[in-house]
PDB file of C-alpha atoms in Angstrom:
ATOM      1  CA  UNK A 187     123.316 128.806 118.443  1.00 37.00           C
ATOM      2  CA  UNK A 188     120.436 128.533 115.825  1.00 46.00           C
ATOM      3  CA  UNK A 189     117.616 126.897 117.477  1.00 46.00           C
ATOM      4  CA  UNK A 190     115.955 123.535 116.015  1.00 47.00           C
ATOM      5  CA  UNK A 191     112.825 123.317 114.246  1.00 49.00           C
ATOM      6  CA  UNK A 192     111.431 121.520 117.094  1.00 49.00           C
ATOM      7  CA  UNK A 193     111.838 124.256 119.414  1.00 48.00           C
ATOM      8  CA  UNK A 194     110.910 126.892 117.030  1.00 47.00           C
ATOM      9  CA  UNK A 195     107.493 125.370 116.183  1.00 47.00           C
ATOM     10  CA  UNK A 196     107.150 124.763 120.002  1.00 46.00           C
ATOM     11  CA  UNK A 197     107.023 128.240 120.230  1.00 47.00           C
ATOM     12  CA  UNK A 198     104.107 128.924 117.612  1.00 46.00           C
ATOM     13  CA  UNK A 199     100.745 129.941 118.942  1.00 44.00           C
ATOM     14  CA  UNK A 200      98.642 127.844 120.717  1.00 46.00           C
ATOM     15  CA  UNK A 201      95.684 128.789 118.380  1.00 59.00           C
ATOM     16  CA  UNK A 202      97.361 128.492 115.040  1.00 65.00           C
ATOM     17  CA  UNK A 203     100.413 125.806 114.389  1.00 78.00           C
ATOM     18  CA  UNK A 204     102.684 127.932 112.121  1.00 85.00           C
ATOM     19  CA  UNK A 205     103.234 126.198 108.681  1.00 93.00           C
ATOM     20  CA  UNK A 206     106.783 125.317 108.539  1.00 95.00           C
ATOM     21  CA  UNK A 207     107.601 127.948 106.230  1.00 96.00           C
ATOM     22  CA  UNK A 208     106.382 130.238 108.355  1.00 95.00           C
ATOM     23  CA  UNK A 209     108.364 129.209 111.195  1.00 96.00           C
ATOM     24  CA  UNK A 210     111.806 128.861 108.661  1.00 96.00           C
ATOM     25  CA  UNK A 211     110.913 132.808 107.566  1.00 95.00           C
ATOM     26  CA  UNK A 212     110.724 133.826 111.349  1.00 92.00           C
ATOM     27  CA  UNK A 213     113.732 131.928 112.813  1.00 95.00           C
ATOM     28  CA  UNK A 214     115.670 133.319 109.466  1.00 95.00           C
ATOM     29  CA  UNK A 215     113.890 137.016 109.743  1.00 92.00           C
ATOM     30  CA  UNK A 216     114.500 137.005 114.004  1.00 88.00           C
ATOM     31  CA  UNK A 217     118.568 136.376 112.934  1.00 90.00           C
ATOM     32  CA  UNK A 218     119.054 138.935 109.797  1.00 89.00           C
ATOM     33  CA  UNK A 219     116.975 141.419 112.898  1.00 84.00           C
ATOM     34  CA  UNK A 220     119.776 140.387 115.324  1.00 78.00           C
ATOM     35  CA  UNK A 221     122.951 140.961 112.841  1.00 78.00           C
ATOM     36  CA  UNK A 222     123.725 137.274 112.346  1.00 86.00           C
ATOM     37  CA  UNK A 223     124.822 137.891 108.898  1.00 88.00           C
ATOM     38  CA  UNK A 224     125.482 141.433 107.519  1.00 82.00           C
ATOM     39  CA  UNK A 225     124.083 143.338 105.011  1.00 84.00           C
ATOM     40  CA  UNK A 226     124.806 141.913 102.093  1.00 89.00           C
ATOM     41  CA  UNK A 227     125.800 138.436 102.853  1.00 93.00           C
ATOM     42  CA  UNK A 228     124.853 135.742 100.921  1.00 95.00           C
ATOM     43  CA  UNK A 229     122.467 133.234 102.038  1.00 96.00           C
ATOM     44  CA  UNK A 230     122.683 130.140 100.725  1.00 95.00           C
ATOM     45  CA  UNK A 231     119.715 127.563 100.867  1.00 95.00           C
ATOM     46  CA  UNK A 232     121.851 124.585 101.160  1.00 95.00           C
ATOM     47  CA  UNK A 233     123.701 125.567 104.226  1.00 96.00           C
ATOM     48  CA  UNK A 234     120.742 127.630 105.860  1.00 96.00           C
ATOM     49  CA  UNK A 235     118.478 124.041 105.580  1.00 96.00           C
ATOM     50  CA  UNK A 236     121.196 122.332 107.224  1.00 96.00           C
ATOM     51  CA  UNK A 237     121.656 124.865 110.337  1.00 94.00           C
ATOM     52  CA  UNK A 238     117.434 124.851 110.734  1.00 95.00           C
ATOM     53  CA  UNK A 239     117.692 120.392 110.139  1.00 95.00           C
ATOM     54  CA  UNK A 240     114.926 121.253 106.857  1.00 96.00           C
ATOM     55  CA  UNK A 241     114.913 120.682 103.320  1.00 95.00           C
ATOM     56  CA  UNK A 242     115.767 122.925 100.957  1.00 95.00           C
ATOM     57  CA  UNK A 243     112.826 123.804  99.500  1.00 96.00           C
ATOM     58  CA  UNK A 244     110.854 125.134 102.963  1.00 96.00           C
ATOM     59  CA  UNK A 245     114.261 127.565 102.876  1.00 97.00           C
ATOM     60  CA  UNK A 246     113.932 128.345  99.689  1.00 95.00           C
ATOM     61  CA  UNK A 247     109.870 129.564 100.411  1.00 96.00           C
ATOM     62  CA  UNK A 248     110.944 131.177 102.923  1.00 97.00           C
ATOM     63  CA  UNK A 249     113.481 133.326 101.518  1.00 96.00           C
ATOM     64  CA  UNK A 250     110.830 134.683  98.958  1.00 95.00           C
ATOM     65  CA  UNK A 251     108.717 135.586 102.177  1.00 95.00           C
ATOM     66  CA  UNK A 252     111.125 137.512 103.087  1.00 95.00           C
ATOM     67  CA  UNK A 253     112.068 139.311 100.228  1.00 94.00           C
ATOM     68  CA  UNK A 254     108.696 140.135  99.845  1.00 91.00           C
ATOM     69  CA  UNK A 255     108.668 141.944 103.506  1.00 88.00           C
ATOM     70  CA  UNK A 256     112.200 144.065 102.719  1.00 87.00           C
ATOM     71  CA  UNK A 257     114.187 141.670 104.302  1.00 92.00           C
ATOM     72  CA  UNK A 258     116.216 139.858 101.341  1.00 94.00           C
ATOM     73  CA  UNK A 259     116.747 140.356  97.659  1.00 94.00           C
ATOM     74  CA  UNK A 260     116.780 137.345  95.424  1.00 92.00           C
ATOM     75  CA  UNK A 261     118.793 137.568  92.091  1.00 88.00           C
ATOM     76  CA  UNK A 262     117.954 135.082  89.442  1.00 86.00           C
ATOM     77  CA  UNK A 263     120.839 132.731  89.034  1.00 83.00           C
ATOM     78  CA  UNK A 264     122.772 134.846  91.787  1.00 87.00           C
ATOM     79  CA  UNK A 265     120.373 133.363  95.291  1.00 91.00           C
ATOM     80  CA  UNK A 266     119.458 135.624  98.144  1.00 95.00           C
ATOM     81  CA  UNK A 267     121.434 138.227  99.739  1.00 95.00           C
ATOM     82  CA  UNK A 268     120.244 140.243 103.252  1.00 94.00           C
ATOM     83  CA  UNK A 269     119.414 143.414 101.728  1.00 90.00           C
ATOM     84  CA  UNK A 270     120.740 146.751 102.050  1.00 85.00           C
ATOM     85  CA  UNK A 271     119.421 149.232 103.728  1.00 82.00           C
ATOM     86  CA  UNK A 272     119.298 152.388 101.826  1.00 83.00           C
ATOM     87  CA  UNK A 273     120.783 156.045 104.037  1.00 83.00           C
ATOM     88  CA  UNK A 274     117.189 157.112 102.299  1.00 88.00           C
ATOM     89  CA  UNK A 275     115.161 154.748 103.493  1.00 87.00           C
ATOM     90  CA  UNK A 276     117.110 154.848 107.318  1.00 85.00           C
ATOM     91  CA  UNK A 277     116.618 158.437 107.439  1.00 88.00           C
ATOM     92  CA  UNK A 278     113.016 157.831 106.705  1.00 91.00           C
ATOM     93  CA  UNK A 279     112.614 155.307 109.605  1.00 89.00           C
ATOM     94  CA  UNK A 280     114.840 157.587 111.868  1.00 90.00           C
ATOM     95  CA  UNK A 281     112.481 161.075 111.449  1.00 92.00           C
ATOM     96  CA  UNK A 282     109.309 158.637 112.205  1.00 93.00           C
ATOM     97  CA  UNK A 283     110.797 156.830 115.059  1.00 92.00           C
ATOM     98  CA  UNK A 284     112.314 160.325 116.150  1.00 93.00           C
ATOM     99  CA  UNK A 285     108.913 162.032 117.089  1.00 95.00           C
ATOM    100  CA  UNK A 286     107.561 158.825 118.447  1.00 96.00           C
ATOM    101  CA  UNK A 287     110.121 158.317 120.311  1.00 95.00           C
ATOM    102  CA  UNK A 288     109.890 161.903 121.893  1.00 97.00           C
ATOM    103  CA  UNK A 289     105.919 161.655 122.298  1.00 97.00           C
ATOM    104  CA  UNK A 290     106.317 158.528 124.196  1.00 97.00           C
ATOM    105  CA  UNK A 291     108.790 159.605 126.818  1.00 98.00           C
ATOM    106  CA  UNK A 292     107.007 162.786 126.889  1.00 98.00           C
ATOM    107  CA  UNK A 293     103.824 160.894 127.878  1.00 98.00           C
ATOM    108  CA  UNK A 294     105.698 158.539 130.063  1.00 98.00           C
ATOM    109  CA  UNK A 295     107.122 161.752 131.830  1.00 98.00           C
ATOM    110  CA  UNK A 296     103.845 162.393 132.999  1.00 97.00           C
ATOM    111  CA  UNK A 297     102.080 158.824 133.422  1.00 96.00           C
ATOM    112  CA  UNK A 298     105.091 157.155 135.109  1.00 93.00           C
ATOM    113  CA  UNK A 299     104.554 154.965 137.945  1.00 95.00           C
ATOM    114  CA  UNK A 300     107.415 153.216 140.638  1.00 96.00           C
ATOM    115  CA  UNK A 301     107.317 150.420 138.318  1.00 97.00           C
ATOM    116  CA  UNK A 302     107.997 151.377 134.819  1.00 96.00           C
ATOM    117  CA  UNK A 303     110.611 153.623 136.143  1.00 97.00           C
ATOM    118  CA  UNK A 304     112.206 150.399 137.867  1.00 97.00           C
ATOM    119  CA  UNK A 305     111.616 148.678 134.644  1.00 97.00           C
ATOM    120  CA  UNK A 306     113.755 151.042 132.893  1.00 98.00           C
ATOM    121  CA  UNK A 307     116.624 151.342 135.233  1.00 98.00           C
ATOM    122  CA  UNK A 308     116.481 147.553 135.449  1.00 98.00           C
ATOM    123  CA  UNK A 309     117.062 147.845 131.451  1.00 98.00           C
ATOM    124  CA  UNK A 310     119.390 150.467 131.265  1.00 98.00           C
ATOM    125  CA  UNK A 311     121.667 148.399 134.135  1.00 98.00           C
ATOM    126  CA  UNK A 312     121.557 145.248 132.252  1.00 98.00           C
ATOM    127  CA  UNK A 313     122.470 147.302 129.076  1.00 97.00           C
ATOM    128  CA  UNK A 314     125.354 149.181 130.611  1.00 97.00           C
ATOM    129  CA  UNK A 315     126.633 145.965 132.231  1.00 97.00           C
ATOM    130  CA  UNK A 316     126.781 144.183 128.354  1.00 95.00           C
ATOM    131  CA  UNK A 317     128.739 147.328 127.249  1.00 94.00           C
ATOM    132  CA  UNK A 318     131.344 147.558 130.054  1.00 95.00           C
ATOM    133  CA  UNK A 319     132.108 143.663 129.565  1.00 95.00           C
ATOM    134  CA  UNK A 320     131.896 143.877 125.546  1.00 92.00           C
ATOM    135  CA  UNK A 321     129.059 141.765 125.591  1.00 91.00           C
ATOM    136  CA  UNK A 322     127.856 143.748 122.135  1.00 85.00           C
ATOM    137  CA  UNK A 323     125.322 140.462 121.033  1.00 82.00           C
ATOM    138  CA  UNK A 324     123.249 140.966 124.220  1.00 88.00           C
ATOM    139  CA  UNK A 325     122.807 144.715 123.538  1.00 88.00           C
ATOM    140  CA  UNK A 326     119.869 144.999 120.027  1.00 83.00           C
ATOM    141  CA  UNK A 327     117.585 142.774 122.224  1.00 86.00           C
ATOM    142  CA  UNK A 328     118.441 145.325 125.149  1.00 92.00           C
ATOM    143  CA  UNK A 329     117.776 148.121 122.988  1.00 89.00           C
ATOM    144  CA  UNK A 330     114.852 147.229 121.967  1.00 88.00           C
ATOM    145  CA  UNK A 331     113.750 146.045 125.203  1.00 93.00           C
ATOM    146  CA  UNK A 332     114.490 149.780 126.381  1.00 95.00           C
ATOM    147  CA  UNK A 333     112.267 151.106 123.999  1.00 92.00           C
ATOM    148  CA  UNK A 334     109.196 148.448 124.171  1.00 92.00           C
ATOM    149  CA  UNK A 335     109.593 149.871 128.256  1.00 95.00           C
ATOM    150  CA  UNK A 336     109.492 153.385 127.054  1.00 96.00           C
ATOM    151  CA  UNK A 337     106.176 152.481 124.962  1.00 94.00           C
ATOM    152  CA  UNK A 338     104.587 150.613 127.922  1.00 94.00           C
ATOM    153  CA  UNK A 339     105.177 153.409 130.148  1.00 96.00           C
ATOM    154  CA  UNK A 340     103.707 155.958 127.927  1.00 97.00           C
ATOM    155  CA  UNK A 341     100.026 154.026 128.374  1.00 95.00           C
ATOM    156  CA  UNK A 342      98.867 154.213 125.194  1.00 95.00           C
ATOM    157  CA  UNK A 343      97.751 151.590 123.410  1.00 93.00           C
ATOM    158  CA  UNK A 344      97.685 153.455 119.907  1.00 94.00           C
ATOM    159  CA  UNK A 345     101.661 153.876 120.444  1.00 94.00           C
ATOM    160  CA  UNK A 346     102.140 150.961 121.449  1.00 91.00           C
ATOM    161  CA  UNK A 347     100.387 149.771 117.850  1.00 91.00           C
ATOM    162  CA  UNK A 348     101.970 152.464 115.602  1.00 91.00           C
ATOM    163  CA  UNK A 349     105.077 151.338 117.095  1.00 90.00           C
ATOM    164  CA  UNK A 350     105.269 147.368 116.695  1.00 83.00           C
ATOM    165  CA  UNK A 351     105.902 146.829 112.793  1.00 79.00           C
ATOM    166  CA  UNK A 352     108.898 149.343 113.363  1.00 85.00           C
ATOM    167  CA  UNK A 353     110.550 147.217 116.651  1.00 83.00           C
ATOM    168  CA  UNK A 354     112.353 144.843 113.836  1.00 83.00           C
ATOM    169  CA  UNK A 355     113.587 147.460 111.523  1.00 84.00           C
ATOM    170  CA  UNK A 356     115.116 149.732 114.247  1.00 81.00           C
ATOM    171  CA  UNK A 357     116.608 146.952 115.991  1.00 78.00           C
ATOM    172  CA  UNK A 358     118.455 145.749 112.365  1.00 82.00           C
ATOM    173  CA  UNK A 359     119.514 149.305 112.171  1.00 78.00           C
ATOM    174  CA  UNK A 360     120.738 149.257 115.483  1.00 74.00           C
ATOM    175  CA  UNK A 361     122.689 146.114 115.045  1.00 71.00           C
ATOM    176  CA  UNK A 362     125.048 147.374 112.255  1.00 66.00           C
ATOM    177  CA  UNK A 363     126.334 149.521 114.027  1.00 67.00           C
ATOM    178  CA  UNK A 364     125.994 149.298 117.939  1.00 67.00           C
ATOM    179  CA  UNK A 365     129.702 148.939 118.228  1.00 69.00           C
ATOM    180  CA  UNK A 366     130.253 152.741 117.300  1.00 71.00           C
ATOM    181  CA  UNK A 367     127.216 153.892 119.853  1.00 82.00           C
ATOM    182  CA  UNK A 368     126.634 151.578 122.504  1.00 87.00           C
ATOM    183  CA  UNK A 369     128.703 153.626 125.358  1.00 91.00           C
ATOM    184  CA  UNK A 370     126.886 156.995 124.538  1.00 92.00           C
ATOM    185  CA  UNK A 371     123.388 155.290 123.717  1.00 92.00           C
ATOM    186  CA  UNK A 372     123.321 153.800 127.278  1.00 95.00           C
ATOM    187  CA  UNK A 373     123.833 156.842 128.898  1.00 96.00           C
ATOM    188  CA  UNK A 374     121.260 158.721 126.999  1.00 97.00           C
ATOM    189  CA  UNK A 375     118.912 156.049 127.679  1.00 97.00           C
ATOM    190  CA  UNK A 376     120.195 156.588 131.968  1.00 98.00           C
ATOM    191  CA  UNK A 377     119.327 159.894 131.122  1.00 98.00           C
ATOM    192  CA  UNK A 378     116.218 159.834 129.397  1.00 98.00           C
ATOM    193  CA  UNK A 379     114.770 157.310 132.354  1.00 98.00           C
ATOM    194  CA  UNK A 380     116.537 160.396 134.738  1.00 98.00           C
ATOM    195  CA  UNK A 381     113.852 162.997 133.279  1.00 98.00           C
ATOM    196  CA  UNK A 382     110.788 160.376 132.748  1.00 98.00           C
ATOM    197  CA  UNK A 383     111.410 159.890 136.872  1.00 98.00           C
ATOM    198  CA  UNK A 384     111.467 163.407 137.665  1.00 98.00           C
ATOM    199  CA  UNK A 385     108.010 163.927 135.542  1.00 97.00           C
ATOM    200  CA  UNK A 386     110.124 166.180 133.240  1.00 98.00           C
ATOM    201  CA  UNK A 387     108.233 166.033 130.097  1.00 98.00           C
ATOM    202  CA  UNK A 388     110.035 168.679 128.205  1.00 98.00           C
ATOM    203  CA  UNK A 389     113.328 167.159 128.972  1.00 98.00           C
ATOM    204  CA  UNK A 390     112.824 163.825 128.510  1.00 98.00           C
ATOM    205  CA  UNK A 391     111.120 164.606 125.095  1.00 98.00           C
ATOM    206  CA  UNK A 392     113.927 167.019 124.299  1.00 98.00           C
ATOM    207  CA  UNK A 393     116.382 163.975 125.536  1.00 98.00           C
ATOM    208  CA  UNK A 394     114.529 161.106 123.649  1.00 97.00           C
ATOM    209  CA  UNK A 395     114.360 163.474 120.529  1.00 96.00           C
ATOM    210  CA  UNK A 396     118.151 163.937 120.768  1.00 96.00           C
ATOM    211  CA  UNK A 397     119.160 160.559 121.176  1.00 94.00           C
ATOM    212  CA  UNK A 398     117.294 159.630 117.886  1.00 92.00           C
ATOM    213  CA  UNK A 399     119.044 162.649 116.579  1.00 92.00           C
ATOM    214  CA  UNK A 400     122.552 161.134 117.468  1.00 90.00           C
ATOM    215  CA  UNK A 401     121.765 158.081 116.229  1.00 87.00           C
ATOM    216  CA  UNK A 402     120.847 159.451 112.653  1.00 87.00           C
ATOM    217  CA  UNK A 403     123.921 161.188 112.636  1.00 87.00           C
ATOM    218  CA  UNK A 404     125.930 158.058 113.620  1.00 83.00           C
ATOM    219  CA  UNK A 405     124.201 156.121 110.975  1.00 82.00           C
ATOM    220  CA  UNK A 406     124.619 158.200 108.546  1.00 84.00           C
ATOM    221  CA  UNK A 407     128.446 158.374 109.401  1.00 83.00           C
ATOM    222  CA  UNK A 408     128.764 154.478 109.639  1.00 76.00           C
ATOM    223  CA  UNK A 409     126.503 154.306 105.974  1.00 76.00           C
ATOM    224  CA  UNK A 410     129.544 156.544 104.434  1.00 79.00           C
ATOM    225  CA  UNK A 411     132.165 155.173 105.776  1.00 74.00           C
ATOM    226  CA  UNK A 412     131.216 151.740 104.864  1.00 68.00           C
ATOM    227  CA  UNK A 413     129.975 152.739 101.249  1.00 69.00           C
ATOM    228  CA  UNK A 414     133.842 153.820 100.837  1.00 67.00           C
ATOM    229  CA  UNK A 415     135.213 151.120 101.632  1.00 61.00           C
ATOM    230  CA  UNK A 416     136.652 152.527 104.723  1.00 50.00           C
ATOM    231  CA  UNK A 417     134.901 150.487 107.127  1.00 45.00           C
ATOM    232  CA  UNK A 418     133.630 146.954 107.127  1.00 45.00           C
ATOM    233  CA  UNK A 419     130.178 146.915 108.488  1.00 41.00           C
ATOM    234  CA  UNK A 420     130.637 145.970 112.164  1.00 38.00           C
ATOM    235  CA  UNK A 421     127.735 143.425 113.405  1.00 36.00           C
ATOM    236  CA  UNK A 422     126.822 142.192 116.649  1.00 35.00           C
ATOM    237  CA  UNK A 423     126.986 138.317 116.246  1.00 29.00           C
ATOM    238  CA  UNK A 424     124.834 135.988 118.726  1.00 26.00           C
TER     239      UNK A 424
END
């Protein structure tokens, strides 16, 4: 269910009420993120304004926010569309987030403490749970959940940072296509938090690095299938 405008703004920070643009461009970015509408879909202003209960015209602003951030392309005379991700510009975001990835749960290998560890499992549990019962909306929060946990555990702050602007692209990525990976990328996240708990840092950066590995692969797989027509893009809805 979208949520109102009401509850959205309620949500704004306490030291700055978000203009209501802003808060139509998050709500709107926060369900493209999730896989609400695939790559490629129309949007249409008229319908989107009704869902949020706003005019048109804070839509409309909106919209060219987020084409301006990567998130929509606006034809003239044709209206918005979620854009595309490229294979290119994937791959690009895979190699970074690949040797981040592995430096964190190298570093949270060897800074782990009972807690992040029980974060983790809690995480992984909760994500294996969603699979097992087909539950594939609950899993790109879950996912990137996982890897927020994996950051936090590392203990440092410049991660953490580096991080943060890519948390919405991975978690689009993930979305169009968690169907084909969620049963194997749960149980290389079990056995990532496996290593990080034992203080392996070799293996768990070998494991973290091979699970981004995977997913590249999978991606690319799912980005050629779908280019040929062979495959519909599969989305988790929420």
């Amino acid at each position: 269910m979208l949520y109102t405008v009401d509850r959205m703004q309620s949500q704004g920070s306490s030291l700055r009420h978000p203009t209501l643009v802003e808060v139509v461009a998050g709500e709107l970015r926060r369900l493209i993120v999730e896989g609400r509408w695939a790559p490629g879909a129309r949007l249409v202003e008229v319908h989107l304004a009704a869902e949020l209960g706003v005019s048109r015209n804070p839509v409309r602003e909106a919209l060219h926010v987020l084409e301006a951030e990567g998130w929509v392309a606006v034809e003239p005379r044709k209206g918005a569309r979620v854009k595309v991700m490229s294979l290119d510009e994937a791959e690009h975001l895979f190699h970074v987030r690949g040797a981040l990835e592995s430096l964190a749960a190298g570093l949270a290998a060897r800074r782990r403490s009972a807690a992040d560890v029980s974060a983790l499992r809690g995480i992984v549990s909760a994500g294996v749970s969603a699979v097992d019962s087909g539950r594939l909306g609950d899993l790109p929060p879950l996912n990137t959940a996982f890897h927020v946990g994996l950051c936090d555990a590392a203990g440092n702050p410049e991660l953490t940072t580096i991080m943060g602007p890519l948390r919405d692209r991975i978690q689009w990525v993930y979305a169009a296509r968690v169907r084909d990976r969620a049963p194997a990328s749960w149980a290389e996240h079990g056995d990532i938090v496996d290593a990080i708990e034992a203080g392996d840092e070799d293996a768990a950066r070998r494991l973290a690095g091979d699970h981004i590995a995977r997913a590249t692969v999978a991606f690319r797989d799912w980005s050629l299938r779908t280019a040929a027509g062979d495959q519909k893009p599969v989305i988790a809805t929420t």
